[in-house]
PDB file of C-alpha atoms in Angstrom:
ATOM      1  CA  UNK A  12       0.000   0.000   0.000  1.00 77.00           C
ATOM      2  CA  UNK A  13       0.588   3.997  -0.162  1.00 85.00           C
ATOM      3  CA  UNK A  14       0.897   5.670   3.133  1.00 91.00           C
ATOM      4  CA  UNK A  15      -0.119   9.405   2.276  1.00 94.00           C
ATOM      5  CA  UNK A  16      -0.050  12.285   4.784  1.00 95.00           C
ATOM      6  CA  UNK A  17      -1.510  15.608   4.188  1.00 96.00           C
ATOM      7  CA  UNK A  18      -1.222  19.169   6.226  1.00 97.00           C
ATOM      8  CA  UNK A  19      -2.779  20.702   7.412  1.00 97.00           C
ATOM      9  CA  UNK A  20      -6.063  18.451   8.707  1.00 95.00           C
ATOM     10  CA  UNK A  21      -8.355  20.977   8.704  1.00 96.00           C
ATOM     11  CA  UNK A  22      -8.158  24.855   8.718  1.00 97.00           C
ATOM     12  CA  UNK A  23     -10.747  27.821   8.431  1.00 97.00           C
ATOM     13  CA  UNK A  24      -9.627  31.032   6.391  1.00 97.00           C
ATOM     14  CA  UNK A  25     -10.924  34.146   5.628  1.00 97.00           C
ATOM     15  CA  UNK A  26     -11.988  34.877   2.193  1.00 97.00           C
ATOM     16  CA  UNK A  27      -9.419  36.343   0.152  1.00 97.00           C
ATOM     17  CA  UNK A  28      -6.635  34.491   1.232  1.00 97.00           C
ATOM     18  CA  UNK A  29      -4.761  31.447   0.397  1.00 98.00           C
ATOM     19  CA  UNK A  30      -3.956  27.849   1.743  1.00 98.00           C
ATOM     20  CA  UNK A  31      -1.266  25.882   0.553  1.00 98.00           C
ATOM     21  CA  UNK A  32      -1.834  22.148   1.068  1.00 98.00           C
ATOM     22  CA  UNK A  33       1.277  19.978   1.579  1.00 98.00           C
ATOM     23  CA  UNK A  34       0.991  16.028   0.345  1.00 97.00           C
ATOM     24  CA  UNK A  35       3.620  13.560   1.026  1.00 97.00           C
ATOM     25  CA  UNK A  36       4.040   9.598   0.032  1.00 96.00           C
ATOM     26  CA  UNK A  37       6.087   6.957   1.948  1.00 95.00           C
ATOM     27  CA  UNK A  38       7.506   6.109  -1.675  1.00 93.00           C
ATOM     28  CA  UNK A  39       8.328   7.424  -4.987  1.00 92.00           C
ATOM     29  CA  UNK A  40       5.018   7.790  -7.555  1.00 91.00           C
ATOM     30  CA  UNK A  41       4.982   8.886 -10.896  1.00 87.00           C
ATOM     31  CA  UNK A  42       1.165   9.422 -10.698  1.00 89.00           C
ATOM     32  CA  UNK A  43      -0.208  12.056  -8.065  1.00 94.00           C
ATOM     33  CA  UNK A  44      -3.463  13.710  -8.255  1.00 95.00           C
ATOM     34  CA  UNK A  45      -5.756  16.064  -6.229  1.00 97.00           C
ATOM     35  CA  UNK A  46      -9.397  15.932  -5.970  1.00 96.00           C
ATOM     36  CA  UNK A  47     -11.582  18.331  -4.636  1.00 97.00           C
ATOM     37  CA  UNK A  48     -15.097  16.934  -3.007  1.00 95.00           C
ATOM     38  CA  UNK A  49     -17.572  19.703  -1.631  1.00 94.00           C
ATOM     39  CA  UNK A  50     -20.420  19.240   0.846  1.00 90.00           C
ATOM     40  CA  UNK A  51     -22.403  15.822   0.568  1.00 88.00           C
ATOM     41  CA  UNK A  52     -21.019  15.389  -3.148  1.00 90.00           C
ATOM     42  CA  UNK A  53     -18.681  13.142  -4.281  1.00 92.00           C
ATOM     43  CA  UNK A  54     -15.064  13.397  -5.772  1.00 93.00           C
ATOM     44  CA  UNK A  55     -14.308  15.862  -8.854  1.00 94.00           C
ATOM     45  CA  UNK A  56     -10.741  15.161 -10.539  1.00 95.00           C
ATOM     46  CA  UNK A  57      -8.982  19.068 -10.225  1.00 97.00           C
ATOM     47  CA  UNK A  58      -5.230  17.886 -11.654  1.00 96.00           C
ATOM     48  CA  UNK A  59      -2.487  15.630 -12.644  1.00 94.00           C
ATOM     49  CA  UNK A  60       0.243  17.124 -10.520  1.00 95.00           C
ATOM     50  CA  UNK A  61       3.123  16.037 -12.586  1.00 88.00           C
ATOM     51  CA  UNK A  62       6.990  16.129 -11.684  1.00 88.00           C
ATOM     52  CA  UNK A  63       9.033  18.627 -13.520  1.00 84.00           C
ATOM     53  CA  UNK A  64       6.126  19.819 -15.460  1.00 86.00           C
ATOM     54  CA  UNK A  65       3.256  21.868 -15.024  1.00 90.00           C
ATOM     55  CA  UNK A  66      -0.124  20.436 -13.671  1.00 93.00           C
ATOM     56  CA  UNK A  67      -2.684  19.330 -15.852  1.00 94.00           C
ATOM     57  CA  UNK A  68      -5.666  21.103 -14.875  1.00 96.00           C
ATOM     58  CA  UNK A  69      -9.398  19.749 -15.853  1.00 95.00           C
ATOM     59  CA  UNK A  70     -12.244  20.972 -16.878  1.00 94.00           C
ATOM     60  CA  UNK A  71     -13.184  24.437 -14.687  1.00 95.00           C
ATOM     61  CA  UNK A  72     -10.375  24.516 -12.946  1.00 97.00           C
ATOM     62  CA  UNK A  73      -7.292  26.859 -13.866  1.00 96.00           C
ATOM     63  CA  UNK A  74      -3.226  27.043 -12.501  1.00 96.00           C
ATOM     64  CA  UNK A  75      -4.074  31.138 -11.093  1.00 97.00           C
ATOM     65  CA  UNK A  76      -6.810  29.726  -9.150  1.00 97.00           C
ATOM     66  CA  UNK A  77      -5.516  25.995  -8.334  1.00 98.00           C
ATOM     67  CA  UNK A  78      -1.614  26.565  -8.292  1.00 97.00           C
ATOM     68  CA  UNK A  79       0.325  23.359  -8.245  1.00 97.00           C
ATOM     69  CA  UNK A  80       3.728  21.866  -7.827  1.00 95.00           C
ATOM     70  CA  UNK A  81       5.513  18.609  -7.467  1.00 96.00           C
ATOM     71  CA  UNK A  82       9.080  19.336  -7.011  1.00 94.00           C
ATOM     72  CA  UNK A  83      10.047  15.352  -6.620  1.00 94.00           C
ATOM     73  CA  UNK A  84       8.526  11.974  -7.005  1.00 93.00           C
ATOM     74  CA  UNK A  85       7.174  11.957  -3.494  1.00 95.00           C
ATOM     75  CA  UNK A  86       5.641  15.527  -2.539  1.00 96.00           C
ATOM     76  CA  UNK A  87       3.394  17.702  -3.851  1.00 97.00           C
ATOM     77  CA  UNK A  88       1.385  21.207  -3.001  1.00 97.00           C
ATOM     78  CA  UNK A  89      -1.869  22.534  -3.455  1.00 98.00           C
ATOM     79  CA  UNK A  90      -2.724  25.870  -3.392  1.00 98.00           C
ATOM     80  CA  UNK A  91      -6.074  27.379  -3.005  1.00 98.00           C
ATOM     81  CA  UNK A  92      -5.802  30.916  -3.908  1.00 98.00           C
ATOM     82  CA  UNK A  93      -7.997  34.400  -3.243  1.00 97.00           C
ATOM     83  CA  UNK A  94     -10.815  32.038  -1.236  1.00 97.00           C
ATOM     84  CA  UNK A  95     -14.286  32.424  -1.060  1.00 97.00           C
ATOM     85  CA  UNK A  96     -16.569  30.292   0.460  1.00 96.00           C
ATOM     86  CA  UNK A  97     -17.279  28.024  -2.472  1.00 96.00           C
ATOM     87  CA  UNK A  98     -14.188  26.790  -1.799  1.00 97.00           C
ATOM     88  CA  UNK A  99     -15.169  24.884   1.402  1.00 97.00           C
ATOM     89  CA  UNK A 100     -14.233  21.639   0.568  1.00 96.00           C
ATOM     90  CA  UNK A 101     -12.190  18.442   1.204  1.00 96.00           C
ATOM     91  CA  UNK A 102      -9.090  18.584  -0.996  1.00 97.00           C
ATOM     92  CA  UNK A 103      -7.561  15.039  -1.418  1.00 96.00           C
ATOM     93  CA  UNK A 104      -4.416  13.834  -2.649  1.00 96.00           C
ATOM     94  CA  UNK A 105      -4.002  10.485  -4.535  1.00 95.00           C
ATOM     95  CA  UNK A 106      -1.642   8.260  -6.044  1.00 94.00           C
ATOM     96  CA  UNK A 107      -1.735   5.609  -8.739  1.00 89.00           C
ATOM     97  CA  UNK A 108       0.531   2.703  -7.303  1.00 85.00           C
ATOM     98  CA  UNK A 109       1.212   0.766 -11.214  1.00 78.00           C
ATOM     99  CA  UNK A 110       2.691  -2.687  -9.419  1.00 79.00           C
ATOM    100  CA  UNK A 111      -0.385  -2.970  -6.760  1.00 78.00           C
ATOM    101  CA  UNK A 112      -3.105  -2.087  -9.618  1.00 79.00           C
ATOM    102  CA  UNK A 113      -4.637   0.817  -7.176  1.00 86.00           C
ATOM    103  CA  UNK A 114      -5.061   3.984  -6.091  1.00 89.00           C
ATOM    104  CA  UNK A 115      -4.839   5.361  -2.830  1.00 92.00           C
ATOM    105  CA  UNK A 116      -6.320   8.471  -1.562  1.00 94.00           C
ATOM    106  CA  UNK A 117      -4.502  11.008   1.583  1.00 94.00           C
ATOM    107  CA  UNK A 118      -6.577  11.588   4.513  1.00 93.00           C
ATOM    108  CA  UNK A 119      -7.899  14.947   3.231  1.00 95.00           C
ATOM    109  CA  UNK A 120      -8.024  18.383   4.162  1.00 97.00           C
ATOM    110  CA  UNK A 121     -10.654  20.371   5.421  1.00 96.00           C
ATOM    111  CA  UNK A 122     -11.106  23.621   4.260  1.00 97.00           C
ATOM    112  CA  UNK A 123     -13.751  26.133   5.919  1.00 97.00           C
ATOM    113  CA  UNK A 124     -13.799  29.955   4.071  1.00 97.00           C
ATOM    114  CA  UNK A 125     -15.490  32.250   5.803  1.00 96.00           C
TER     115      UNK A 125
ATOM    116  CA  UNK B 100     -24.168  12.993 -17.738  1.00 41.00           C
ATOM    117  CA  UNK B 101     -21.776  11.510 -15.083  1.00 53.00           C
ATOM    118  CA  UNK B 102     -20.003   8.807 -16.659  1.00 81.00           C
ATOM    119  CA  UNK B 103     -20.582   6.515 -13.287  1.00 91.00           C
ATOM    120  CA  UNK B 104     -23.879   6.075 -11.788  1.00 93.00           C
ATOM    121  CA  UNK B 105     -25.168   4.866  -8.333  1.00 93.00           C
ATOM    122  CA  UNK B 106     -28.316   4.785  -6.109  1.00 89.00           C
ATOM    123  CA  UNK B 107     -27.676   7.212  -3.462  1.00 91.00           C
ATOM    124  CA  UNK B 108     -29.283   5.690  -0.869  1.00 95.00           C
ATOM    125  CA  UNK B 109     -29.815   2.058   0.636  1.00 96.00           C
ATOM    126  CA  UNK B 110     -31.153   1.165   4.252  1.00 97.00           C
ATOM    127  CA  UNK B 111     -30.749  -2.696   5.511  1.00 97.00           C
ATOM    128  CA  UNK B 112     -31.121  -4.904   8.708  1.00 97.00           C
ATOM    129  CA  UNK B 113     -28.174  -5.879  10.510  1.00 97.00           C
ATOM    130  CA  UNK B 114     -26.803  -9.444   9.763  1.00 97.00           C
ATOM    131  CA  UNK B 115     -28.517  -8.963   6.020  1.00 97.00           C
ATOM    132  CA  UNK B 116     -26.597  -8.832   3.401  1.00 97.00           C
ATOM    133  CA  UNK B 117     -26.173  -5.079   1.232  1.00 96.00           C
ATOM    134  CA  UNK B 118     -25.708  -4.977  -2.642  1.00 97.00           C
ATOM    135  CA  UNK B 119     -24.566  -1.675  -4.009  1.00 97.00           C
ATOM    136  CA  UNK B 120     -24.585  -1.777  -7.968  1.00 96.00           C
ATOM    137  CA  UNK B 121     -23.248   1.041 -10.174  1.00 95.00           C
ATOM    138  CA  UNK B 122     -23.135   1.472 -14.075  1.00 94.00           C
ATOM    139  CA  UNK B 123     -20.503   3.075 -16.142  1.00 90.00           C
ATOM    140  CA  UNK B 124     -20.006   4.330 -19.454  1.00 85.00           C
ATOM    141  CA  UNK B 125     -16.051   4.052 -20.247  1.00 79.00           C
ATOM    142  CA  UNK B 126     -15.567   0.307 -22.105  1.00 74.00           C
ATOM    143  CA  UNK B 127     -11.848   1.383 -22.210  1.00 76.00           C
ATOM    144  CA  UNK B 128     -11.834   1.219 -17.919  1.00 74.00           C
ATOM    145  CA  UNK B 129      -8.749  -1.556 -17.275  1.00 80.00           C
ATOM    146  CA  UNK B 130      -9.937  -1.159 -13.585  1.00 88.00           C
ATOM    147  CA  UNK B 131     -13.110  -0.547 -11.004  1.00 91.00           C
ATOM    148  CA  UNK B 132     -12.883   0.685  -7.690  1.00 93.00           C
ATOM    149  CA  UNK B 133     -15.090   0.537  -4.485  1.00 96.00           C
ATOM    150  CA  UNK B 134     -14.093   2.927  -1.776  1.00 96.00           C
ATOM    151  CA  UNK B 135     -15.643   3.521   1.326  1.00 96.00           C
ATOM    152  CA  UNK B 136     -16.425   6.798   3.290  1.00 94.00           C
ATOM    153  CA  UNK B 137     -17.543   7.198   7.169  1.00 92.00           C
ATOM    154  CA  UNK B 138     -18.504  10.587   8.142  1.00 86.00           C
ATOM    155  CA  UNK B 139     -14.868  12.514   8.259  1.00 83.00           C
ATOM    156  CA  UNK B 140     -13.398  10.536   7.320  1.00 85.00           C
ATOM    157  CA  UNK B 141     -10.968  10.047   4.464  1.00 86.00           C
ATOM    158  CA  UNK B 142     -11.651   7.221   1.346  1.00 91.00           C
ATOM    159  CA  UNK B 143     -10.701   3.561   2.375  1.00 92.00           C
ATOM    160  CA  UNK B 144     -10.072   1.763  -0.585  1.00 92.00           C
ATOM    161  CA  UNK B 145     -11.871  -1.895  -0.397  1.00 94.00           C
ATOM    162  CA  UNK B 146     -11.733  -3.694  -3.549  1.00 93.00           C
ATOM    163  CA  UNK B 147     -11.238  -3.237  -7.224  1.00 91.00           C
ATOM    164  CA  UNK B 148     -11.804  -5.891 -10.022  1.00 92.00           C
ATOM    165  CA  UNK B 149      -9.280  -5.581 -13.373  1.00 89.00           C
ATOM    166  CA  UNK B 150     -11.977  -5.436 -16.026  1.00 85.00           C
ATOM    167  CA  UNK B 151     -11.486  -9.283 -17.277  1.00 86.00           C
ATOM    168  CA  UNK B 152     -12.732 -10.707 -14.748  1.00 87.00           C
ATOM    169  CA  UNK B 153     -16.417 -11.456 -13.533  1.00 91.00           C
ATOM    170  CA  UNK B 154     -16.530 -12.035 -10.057  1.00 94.00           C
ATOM    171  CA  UNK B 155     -13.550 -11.073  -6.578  1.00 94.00           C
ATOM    172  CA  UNK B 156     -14.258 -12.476  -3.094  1.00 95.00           C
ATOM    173  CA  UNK B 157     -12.490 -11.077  -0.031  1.00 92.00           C
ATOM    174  CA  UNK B 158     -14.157 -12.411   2.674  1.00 95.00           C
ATOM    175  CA  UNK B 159     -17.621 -10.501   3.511  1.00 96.00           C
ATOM    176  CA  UNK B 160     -17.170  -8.665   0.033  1.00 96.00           C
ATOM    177  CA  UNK B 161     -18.060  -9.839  -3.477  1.00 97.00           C
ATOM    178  CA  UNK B 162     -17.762  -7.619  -6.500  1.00 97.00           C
ATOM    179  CA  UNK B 163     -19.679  -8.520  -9.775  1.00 96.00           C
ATOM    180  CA  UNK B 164     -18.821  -7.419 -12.937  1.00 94.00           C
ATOM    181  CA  UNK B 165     -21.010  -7.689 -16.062  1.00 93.00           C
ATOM    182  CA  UNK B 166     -18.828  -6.631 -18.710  1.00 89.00           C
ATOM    183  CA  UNK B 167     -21.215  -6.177 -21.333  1.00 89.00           C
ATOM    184  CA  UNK B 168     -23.627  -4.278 -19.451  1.00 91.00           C
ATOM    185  CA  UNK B 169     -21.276  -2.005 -17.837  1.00 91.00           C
ATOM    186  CA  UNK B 170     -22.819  -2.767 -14.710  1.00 94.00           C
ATOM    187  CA  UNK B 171     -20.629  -3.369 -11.276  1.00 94.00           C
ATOM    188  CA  UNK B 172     -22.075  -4.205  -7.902  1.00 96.00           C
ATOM    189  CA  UNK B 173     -20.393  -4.641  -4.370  1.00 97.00           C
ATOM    190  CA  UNK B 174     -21.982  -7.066  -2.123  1.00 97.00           C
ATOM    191  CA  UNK B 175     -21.769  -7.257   1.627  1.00 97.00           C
ATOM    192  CA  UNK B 176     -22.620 -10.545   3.393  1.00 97.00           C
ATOM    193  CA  UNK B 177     -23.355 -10.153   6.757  1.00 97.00           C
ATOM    194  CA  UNK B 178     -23.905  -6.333   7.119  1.00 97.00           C
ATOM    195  CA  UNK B 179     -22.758  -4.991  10.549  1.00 96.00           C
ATOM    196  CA  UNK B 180     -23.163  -1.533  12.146  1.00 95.00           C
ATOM    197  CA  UNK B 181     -20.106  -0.243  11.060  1.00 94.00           C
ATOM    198  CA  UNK B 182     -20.619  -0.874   7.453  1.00 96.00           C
ATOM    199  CA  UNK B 183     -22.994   2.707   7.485  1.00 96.00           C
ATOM    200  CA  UNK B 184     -20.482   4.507   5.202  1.00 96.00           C
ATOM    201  CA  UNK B 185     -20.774   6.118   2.223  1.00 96.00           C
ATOM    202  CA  UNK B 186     -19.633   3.667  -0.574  1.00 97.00           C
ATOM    203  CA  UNK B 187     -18.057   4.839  -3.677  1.00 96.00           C
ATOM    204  CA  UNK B 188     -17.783   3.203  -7.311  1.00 95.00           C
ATOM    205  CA  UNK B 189     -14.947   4.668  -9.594  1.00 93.00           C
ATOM    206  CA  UNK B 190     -13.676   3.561 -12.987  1.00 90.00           C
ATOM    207  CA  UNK B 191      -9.589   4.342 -13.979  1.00 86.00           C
ATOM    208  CA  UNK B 192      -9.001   5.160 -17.369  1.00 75.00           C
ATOM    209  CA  UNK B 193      -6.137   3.262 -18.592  1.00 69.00           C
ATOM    210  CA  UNK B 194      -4.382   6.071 -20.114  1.00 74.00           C
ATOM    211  CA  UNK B 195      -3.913   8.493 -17.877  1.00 77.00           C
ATOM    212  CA  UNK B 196      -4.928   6.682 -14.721  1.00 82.00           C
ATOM    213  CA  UNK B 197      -7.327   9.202 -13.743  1.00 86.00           C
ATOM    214  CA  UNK B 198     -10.942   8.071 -11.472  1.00 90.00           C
ATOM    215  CA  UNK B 199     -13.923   9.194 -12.340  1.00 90.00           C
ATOM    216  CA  UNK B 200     -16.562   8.626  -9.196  1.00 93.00           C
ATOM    217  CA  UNK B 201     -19.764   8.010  -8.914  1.00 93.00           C
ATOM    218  CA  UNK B 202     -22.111  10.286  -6.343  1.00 93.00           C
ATOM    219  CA  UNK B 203     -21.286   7.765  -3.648  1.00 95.00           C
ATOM    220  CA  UNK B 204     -24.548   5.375  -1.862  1.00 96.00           C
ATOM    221  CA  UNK B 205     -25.110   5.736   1.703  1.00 96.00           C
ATOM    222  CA  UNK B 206     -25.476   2.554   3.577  1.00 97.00           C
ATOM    223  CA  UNK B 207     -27.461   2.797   6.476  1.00 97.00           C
ATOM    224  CA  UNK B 208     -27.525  -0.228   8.756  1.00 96.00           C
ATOM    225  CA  UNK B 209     -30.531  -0.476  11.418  1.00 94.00           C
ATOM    226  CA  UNK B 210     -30.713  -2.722  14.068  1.00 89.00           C
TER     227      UNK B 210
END
């Protein structure tokens, strides 16, 4: 298995600032992703953090609003920039594990904008 | 549309046995996913099926999968109180390993 850690937890910020979320694997991954899953829904795919290389951002979301980076095979950062409260969400990291057939998700990280 | 589909909802009896089913649209999928959810808590992963087979086992947990009807269901023998989660189905695509979810089905298990 993946063991995935994620900081902070939780947090509550005021709207107009930013959080960067921190992600980190027990092992080297070529696939990392974050996924963003607001109140009572479920997962939405926001990017392919990729090493060396800028994100790959899906659908409605963009790199001013989403920032991303992934400076080796075993950390990566979220940033949620200029919040508002639409933002309140869990933001999850993942990672694609090729030899064990699976993905495995990070505990989360709560995010509360007033 | 969503490209996965699930009931959202499904009570049953302790000791009974729970089937969740989901459909998907993606033939390409190499692999499906069932995750499970309490409330805050993070996804557990707790199966997936490689998309030649038909049937896994792992002890309380079956997964079914009917190929040709893009249909998937998870079934749990012996349902117990702490089963009441929030189960997820996901598909990978096998190109760019990405999951697409379903809206997740809430298990509720009453005494």
């Amino acid at each position: 298995s993946a063991v995935i850690s994620q900081k902070p937890s939780r947090d509550i910020c005021q709207r107009g600032t930013s959080l960067t979320i921190q992600c980190q694997v027990d092992s080297q991954v070529t696939m990392m992703f974050w996924y963003r899953q607001q109140p009572g829904q479920s997962l939405t795919l926001i990017a392919t953090a990729n090493q060396g290389s800028e994100a790959t951002y899906e659908s409605g979301f963009v790199i001013d609003k989403f920032p991303i980076s992934r400076p080796n095979l075993t950390f990566s950062t979220l940033t949620v920039s200029n919040m508002s409260p639409e933002d309140s969400s869990i933001y999850l990291c993942s990672v694609f594990k090729g030899d064990q057939e699976t993905q495995y998700f990070g505990p989360g990280t709560r995010l509360l904008v007033l | 549309g969503e490209d996965v589909e699930q009931s959202l909802f499904l009570s049953v009896r302790e000791g009974d046995s729970s089937v969740i089913n989901c459909t998907y649209t993606d033939s390409s999928s190499t692999y499906l996913y069932w995750y499970k959810q309490e409330p805050g808590a993070g996804l557990q992963l707790l199966t997936y099926i490689f998309s030649n087979m038909d049937m896994k086992q792992d002890q309380r947990l079956t997964v079914l999968l009917n190929k040709k009807d893009k249909h998937l269901s998870l079934r749990i023998a012996d349902t117990q109180t702490g089963d009441s989660a929030i189960y997820f189905c996901a598909e990978i695509r096998s190109n760019d390993y990405k999951l697409s979810f379903g809206a997740g089905t809430t298990v509720t298990v009453r005494a």
